[in-house]
PDB file of C-alpha atoms in Angstrom:
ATOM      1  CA  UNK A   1       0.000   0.000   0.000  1.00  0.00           C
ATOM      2  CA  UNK A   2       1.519   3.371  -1.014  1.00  0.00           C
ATOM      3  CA  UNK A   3       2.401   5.824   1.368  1.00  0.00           C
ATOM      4  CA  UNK A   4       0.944   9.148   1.685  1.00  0.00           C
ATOM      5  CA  UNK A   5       2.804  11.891   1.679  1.00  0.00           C
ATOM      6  CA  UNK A   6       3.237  14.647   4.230  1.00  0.00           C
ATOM      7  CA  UNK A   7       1.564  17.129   1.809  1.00  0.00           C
ATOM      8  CA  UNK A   8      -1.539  14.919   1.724  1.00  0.00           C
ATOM      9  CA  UNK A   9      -1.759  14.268   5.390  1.00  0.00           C
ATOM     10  CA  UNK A  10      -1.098  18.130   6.067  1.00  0.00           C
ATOM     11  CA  UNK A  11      -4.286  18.729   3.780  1.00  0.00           C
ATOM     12  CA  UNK A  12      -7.091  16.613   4.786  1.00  0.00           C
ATOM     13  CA  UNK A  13      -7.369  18.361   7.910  1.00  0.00           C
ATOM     14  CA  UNK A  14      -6.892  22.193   6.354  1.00  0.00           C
ATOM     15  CA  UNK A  15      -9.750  21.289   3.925  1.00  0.00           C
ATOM     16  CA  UNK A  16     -11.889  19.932   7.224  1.00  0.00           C
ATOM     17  CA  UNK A  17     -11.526  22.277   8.905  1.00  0.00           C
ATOM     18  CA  UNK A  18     -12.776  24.859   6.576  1.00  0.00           C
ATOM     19  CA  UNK A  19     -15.864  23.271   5.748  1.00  0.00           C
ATOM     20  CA  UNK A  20     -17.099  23.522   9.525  1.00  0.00           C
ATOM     21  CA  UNK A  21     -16.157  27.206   9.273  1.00  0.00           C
ATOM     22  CA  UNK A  22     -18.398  27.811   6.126  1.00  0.00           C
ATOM     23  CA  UNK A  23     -21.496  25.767   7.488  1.00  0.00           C
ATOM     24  CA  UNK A  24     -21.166  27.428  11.059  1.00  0.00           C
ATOM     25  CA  UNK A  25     -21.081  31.212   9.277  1.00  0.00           C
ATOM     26  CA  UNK A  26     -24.114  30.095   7.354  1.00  0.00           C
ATOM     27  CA  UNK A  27     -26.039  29.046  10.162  1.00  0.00           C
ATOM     28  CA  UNK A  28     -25.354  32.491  12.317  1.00  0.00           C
ATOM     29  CA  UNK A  29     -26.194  34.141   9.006  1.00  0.00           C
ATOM     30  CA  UNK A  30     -29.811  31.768   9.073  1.00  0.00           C
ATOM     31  CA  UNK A  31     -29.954  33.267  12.924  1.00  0.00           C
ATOM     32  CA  UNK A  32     -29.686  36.083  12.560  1.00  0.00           C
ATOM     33  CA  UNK A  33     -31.729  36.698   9.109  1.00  0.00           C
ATOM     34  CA  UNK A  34     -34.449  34.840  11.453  1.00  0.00           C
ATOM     35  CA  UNK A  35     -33.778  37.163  14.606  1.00  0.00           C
ATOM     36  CA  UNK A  36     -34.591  40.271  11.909  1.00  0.00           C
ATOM     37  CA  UNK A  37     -37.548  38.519  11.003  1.00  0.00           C
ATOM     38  CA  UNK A  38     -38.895  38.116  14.211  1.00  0.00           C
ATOM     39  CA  UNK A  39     -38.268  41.556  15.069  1.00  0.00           C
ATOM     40  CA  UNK A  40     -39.758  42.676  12.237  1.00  0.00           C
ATOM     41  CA  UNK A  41     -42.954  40.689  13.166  1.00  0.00           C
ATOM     42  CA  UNK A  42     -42.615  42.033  17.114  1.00  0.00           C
ATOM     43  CA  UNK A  43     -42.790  45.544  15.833  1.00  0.00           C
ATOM     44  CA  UNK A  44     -45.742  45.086  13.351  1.00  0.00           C
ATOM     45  CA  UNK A  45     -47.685  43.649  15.710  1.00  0.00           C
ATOM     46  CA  UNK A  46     -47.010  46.411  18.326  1.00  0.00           C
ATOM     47  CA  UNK A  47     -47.742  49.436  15.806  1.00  0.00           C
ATOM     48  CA  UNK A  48     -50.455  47.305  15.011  1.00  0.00           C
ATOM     49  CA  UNK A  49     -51.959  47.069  19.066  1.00  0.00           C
ATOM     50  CA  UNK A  50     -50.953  50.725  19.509  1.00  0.00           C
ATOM     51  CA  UNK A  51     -52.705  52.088  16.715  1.00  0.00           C
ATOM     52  CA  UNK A  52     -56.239  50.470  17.382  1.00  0.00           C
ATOM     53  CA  UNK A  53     -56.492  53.172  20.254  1.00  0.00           C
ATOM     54  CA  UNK A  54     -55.926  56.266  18.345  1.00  0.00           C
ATOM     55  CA  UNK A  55     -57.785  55.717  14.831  1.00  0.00           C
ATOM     56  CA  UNK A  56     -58.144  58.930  13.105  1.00  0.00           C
ATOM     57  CA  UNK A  57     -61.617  59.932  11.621  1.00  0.00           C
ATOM     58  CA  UNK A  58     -62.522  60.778   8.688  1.00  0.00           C
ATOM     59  CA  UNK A  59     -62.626  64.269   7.491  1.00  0.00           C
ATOM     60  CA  UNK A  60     -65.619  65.410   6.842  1.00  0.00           C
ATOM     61  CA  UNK A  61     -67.230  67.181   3.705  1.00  0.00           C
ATOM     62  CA  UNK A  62     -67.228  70.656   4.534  1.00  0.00           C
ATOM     63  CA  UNK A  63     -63.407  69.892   5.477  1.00  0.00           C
ATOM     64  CA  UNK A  64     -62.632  68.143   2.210  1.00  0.00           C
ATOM     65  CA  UNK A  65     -64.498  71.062   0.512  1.00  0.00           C
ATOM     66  CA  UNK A  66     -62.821  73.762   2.124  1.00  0.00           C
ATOM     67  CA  UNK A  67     -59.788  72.070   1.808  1.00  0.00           C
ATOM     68  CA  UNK A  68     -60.455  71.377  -1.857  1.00  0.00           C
ATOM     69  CA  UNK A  69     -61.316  74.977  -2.411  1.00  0.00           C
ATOM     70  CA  UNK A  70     -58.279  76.589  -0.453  1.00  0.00           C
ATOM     71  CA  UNK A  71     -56.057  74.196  -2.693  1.00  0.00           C
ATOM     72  CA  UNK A  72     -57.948  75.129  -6.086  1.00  0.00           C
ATOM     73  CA  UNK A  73     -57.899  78.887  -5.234  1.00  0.00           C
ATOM     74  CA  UNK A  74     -54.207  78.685  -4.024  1.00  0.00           C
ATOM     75  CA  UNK A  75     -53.547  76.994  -7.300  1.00  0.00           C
ATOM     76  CA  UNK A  76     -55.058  79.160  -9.294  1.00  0.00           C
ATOM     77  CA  UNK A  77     -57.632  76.762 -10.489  1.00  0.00           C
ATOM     78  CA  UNK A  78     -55.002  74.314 -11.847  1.00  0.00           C
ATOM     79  CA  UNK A  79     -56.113  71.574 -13.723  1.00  0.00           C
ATOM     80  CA  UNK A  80     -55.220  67.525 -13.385  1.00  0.00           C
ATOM     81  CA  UNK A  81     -52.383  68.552 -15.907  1.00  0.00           C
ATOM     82  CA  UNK A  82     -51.164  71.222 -13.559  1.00  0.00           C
ATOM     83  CA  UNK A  83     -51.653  73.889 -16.062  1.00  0.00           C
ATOM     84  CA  UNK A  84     -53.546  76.961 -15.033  1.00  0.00           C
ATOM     85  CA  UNK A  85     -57.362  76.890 -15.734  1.00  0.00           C
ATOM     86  CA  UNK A  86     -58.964  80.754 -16.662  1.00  0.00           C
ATOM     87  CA  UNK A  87     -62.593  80.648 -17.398  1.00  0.00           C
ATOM     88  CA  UNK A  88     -64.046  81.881 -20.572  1.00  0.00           C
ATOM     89  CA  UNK A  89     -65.222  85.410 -21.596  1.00  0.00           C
ATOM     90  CA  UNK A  90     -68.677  83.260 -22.006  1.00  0.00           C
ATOM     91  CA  UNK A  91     -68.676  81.964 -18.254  1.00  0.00           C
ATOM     92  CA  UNK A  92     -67.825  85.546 -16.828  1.00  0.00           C
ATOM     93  CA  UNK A  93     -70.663  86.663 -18.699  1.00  0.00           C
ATOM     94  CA  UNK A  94     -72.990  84.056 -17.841  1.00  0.00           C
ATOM     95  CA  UNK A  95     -71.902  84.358 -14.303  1.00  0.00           C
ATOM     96  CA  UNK A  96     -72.165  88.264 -13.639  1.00  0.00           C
ATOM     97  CA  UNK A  97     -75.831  87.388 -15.701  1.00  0.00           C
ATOM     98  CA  UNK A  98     -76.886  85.642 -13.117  1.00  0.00           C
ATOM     99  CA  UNK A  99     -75.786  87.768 -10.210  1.00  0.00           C
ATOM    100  CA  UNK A 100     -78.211  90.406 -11.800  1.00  0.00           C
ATOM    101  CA  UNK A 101     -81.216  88.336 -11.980  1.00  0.00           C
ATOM    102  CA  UNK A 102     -80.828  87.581  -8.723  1.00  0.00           C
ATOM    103  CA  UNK A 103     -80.583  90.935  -7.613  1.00  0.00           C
ATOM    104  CA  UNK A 104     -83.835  91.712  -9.669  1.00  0.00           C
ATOM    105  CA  UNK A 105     -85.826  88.871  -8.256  1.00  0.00           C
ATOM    106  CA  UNK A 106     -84.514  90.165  -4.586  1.00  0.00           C
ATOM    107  CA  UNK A 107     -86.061  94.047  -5.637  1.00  0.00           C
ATOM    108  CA  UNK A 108     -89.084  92.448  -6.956  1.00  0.00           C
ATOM    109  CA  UNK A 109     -90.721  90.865  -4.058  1.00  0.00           C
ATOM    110  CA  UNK A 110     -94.550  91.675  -3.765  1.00  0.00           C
ATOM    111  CA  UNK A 111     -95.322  93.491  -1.025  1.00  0.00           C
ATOM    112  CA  UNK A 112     -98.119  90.688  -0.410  1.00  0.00           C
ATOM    113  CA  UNK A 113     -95.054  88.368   0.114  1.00  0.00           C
ATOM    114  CA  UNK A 114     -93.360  90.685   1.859  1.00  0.00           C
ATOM    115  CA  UNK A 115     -96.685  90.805   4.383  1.00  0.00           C
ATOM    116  CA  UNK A 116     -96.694  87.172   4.531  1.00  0.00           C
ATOM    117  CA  UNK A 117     -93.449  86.874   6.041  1.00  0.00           C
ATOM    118  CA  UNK A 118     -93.924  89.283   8.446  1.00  0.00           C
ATOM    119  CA  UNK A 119     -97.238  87.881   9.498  1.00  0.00           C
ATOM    120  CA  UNK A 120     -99.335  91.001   8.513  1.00  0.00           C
ATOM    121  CA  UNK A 121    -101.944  89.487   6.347  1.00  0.00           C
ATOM    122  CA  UNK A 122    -102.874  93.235   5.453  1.00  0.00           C
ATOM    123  CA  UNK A 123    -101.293  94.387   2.445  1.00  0.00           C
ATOM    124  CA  UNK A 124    -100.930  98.067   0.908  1.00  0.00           C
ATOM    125  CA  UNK A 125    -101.983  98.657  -2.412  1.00  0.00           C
ATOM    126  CA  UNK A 126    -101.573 102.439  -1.847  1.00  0.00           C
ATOM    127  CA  UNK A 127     -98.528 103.767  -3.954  1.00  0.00           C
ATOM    128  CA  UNK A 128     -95.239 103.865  -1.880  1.00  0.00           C
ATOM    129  CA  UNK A 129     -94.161 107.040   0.771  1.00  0.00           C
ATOM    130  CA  UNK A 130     -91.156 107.946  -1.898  1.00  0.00           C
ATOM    131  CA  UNK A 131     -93.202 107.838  -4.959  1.00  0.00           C
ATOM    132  CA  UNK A 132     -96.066 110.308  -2.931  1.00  0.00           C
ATOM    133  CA  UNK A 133     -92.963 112.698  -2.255  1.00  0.00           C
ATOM    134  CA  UNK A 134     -91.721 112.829  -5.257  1.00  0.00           C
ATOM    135  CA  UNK A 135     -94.440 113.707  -6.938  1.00  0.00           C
ATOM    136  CA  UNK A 136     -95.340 116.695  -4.419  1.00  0.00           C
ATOM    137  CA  UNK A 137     -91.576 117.692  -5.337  1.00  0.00           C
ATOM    138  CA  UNK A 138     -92.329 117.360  -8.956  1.00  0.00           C
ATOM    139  CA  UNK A 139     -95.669 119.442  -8.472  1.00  0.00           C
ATOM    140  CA  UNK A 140     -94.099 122.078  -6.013  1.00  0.00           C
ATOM    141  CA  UNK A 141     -91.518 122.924  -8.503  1.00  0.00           C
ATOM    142  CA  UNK A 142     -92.948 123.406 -11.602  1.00  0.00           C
ATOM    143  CA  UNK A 143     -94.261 126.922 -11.859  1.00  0.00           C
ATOM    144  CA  UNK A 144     -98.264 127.438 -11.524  1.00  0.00           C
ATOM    145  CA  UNK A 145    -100.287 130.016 -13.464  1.00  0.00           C
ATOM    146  CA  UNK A 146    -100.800 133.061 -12.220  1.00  0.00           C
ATOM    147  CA  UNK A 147    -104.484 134.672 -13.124  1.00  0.00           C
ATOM    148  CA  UNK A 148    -104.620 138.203 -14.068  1.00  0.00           C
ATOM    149  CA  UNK A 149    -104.093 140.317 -11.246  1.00  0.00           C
ATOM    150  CA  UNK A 150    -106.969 142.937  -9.239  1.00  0.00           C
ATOM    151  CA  UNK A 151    -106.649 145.605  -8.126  1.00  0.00           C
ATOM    152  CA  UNK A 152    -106.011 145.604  -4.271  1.00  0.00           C
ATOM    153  CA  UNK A 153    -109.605 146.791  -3.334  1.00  0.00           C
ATOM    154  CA  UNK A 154    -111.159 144.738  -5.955  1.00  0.00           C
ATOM    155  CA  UNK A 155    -112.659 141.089  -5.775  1.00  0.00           C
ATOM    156  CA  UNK A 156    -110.817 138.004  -7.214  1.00  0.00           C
ATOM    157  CA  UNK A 157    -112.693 134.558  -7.678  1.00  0.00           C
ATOM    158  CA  UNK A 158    -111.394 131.485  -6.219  1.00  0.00           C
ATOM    159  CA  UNK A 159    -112.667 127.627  -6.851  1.00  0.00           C
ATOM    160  CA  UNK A 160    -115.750 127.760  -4.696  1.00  0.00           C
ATOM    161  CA  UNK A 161    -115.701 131.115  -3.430  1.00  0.00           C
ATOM    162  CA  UNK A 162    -114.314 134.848  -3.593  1.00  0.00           C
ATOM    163  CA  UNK A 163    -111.110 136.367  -1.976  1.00  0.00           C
ATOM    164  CA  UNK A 164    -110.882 140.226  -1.309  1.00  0.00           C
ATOM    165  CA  UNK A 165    -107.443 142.777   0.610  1.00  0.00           C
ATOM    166  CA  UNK A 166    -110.209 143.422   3.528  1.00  0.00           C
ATOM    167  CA  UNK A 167    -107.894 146.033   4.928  1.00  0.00           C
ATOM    168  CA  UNK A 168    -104.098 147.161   4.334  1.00  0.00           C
ATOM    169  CA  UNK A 169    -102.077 149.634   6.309  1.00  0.00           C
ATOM    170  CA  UNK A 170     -98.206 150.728   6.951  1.00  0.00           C
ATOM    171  CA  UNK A 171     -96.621 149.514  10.283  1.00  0.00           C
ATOM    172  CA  UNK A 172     -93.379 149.396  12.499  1.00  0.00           C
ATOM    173  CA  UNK A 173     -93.046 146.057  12.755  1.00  0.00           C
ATOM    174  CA  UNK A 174     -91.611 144.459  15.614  1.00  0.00           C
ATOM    175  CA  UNK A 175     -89.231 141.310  15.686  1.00  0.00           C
ATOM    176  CA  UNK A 176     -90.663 138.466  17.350  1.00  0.00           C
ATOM    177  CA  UNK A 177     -89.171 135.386  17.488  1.00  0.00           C
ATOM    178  CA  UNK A 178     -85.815 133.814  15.919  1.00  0.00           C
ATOM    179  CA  UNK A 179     -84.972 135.454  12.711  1.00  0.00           C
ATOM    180  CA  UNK A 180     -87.455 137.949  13.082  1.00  0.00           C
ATOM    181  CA  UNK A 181     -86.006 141.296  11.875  1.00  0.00           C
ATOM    182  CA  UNK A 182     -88.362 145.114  12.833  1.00  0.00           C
ATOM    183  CA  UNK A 183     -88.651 147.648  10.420  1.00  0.00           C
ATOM    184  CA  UNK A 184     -91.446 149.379   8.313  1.00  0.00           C
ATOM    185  CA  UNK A 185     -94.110 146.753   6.844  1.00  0.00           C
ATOM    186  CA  UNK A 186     -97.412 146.516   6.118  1.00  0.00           C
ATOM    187  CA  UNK A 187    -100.246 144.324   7.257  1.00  0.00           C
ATOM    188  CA  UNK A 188    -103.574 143.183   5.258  1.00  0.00           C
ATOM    189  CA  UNK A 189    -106.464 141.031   5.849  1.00  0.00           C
ATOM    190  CA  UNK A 190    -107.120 138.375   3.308  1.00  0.00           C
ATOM    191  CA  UNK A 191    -110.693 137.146   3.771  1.00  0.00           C
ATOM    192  CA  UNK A 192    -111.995 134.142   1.405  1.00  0.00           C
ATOM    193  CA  UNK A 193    -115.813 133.863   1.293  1.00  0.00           C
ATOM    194  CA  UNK A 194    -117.354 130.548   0.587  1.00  0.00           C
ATOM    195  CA  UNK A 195    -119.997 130.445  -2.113  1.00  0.00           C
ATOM    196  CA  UNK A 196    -120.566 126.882  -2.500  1.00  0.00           C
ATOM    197  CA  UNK A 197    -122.550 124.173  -0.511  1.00  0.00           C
ATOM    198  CA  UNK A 198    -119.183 122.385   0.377  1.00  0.00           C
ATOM    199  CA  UNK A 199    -116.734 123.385   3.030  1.00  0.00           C
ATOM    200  CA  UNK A 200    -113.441 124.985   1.807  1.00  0.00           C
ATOM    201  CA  UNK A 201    -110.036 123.795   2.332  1.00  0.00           C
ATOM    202  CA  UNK A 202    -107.650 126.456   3.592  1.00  0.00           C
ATOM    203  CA  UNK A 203    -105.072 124.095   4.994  1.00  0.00           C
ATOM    204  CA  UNK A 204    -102.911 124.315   1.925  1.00  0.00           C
ATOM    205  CA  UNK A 205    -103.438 128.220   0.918  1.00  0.00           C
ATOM    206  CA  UNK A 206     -99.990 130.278   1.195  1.00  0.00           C
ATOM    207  CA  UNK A 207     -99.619 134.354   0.760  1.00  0.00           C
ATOM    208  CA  UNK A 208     -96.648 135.867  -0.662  1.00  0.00           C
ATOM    209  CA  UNK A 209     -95.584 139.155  -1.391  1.00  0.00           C
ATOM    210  CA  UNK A 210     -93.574 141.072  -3.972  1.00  0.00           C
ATOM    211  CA  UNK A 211     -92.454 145.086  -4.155  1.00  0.00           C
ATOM    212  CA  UNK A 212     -91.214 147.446  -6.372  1.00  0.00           C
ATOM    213  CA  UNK A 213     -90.399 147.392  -9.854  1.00  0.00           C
ATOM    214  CA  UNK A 214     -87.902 144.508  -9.544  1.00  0.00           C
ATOM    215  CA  UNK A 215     -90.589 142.756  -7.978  1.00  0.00           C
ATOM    216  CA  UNK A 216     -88.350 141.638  -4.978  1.00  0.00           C
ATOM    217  CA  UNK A 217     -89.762 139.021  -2.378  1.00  0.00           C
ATOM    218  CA  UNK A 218     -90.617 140.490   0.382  1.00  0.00           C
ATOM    219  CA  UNK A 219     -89.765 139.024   4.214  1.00  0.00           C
ATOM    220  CA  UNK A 220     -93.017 137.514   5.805  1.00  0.00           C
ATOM    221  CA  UNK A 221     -93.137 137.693   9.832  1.00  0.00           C
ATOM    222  CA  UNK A 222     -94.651 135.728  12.274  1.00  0.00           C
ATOM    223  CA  UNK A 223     -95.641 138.792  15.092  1.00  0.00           C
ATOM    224  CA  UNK A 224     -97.222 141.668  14.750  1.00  0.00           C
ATOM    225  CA  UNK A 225    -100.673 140.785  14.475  1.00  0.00           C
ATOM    226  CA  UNK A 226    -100.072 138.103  12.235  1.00  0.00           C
ATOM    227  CA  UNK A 227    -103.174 135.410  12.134  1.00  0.00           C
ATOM    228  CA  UNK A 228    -103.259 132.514   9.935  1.00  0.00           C
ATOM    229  CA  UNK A 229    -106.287 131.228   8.573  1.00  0.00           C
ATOM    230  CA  UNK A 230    -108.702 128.385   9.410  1.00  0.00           C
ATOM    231  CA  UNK A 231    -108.126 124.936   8.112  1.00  0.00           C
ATOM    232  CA  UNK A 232    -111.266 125.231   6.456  1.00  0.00           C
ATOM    233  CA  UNK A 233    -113.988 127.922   5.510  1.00  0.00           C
ATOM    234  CA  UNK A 234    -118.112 125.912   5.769  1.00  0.00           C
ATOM    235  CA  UNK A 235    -120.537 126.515   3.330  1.00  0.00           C
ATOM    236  CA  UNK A 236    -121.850 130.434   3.220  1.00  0.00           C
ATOM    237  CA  UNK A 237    -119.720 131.362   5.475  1.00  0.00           C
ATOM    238  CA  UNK A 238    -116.168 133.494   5.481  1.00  0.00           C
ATOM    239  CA  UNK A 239    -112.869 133.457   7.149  1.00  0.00           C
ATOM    240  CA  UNK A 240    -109.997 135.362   7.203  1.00  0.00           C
ATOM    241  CA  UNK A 241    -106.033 135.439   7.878  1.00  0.00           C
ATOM    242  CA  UNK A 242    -103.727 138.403   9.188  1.00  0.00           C
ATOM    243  CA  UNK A 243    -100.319 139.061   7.340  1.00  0.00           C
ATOM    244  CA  UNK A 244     -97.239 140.913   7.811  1.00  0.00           C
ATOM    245  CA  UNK A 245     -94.667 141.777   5.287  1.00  0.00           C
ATOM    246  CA  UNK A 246     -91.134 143.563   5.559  1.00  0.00           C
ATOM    247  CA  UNK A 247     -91.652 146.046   3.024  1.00  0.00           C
ATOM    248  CA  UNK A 248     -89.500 149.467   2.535  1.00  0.00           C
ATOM    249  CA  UNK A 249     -91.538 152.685   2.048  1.00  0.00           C
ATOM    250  CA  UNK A 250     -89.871 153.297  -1.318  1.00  0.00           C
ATOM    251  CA  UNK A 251     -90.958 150.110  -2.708  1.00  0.00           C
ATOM    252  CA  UNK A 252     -94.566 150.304  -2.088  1.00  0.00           C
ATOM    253  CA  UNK A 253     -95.548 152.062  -5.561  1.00  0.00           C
ATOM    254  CA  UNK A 254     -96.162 148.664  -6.675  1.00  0.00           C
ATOM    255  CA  UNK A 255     -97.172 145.816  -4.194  1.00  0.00           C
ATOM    256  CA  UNK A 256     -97.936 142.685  -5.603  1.00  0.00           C
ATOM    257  CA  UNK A 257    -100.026 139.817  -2.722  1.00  0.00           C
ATOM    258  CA  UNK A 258    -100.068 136.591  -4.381  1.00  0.00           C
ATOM    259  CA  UNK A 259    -102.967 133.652  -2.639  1.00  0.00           C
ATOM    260  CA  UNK A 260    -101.733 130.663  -3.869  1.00  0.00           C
ATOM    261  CA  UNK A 261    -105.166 129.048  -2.877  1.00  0.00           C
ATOM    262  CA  UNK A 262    -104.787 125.237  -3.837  1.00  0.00           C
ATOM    263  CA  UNK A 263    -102.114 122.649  -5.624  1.00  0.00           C
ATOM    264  CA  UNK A 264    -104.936 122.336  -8.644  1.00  0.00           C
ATOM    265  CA  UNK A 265    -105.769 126.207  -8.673  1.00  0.00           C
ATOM    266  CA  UNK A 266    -104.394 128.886 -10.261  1.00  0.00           C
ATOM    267  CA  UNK A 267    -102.309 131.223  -8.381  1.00  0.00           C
ATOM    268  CA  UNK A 268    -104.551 134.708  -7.265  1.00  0.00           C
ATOM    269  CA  UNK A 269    -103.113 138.181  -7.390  1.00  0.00           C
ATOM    270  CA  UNK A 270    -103.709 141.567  -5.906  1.00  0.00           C
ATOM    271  CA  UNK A 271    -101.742 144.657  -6.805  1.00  0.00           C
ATOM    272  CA  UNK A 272    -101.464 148.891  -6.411  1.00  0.00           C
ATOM    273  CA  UNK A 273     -99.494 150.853  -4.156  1.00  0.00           C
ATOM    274  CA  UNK A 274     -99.669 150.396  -0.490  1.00  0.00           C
ATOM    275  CA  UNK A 275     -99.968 152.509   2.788  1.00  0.00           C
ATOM    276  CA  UNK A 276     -96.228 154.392   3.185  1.00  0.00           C
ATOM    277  CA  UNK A 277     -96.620 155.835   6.706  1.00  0.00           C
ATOM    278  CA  UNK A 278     -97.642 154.330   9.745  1.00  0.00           C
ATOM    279  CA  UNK A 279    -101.041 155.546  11.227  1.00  0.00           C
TER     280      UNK A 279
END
């Protein structure tokens, strides 16, 4: 039988030897890939335990909404291509369309609507307080005719009755009152005699006063004698009103007393010279 040799004998147990090594690193390599496996597993399960207790809820529309709207407006209304959305000439107009409908249907409501709401059943067919003022303005300021003028002793005719200068005379008036200023005027008696079988309406009637050649307006006071008239004058009978007037002595050549008797009548008018002194 042949002899080994020392190189052989040397070698078996080299080659032995590292065959254990390589199996025993492969095994701590198995442990510990199954260590890491396990503590993989451990922590799963623990996240999994832990975050049972705390489960967040869902947000809710109006959140998402908001949300979705804070995001599109921040954007700038991108779209799912992330380029920049601007709406159409057409939508603008359809949209600022339909803002002013709506603001027409909101200034239409029906005042019997309007009563329902409020739990009136009564409603107002009567036209509105605005419209009623307006038209007064409208009527106050457009100029009325003036009839031809009397003489200041003379007679003028009014709707339902006659108007007549009862008296005139020259005065030192005195000034009464806030604003009031003294000084020569002259005081008349305006008396209205009713004619018809109605009562008259005096409530409205107004007396004004011009002088002079220039025909200046003349300052109307509220002492002195001064007596307004009666709301109303009856059938047959007469009533009367007391005026004073600021009035120099040099303008009284020509004295002009407008009675501007009612809204639907012409405007009456009495002129001459007036009284210059006093007494």
């Amino acid at each position: 039988m042949p002899e080994r040799s020392d190189e052989t004998e040397a070698g078996m147990p080299e080659s032995g030897n590292a065959e254990r090594g390589r199996r025993k690193q492969r095994w701590i390599a198995a442990a510990l890939v199954g260590v890491a496996g396990a503590a993989v597993a451990v922590a799963a399960a623990w996240s999994a335990w832990t975050g049972a207790g705390t489960t967040t809820a869902p947000p809710s529309d109006g959140a998402v909404a908001s949300a979705a709207a804070g995001q599109e407006a921040a954007s700038g209304k991108t779209g799912q291509t992330g380029e920049t959305v601007t709406p159409s000439e057409d939508d603008a107009e359809k949209s600022d369309k339909k803002s002013e409908e709506e603001k027409t249907d909101q200034a239409k409501t029906k005042p019997s609507e309007a009563a329902k709401e409020s739990g009136d059943g009564s409603v107002d067919n009567s036209p509105s307080g605005s419209l009623a003022v307006a038209k007064d303005a409208d009527r106050a300021a457009t100029p009325k005719p003036v009839a031809p003028a009397v003489e200041l002793e003379e007679t003028a005719d009014v709707a339902g009755g006659v108007a007549t200068i009862s008296k005139i005379e020259a005065i030192e008036a005195k000034a009464e009152g806030i604003g009031q200023i003294a000084g020569p005027a002259i005081r008349f008696v305006v008396e209205v005699r009713n004619t018809s079988d109605q009562e008259l309406k005096l409530d409205t009637a107004e007396i004004t006063v011009e002088a002079g050649a220039q025909k200046l307006p003349a300052i109307r006071l509220d002492g002195s004698g001064t007596k307004l008239f009666p709301l109303e004058v009856a059938a047959g009978k007469r009533a009367s009103g007391t005026f004073v007037f600021l009035v120099p002595e040099d303008q009284r050549g020509q004295v002009r007393i407008y009675l501007n008797y009612a809204a639907s009548e012409s405007v009456v008018a009495f002129e001459g010279a007036a009284p210059r002194k006093a007494g």
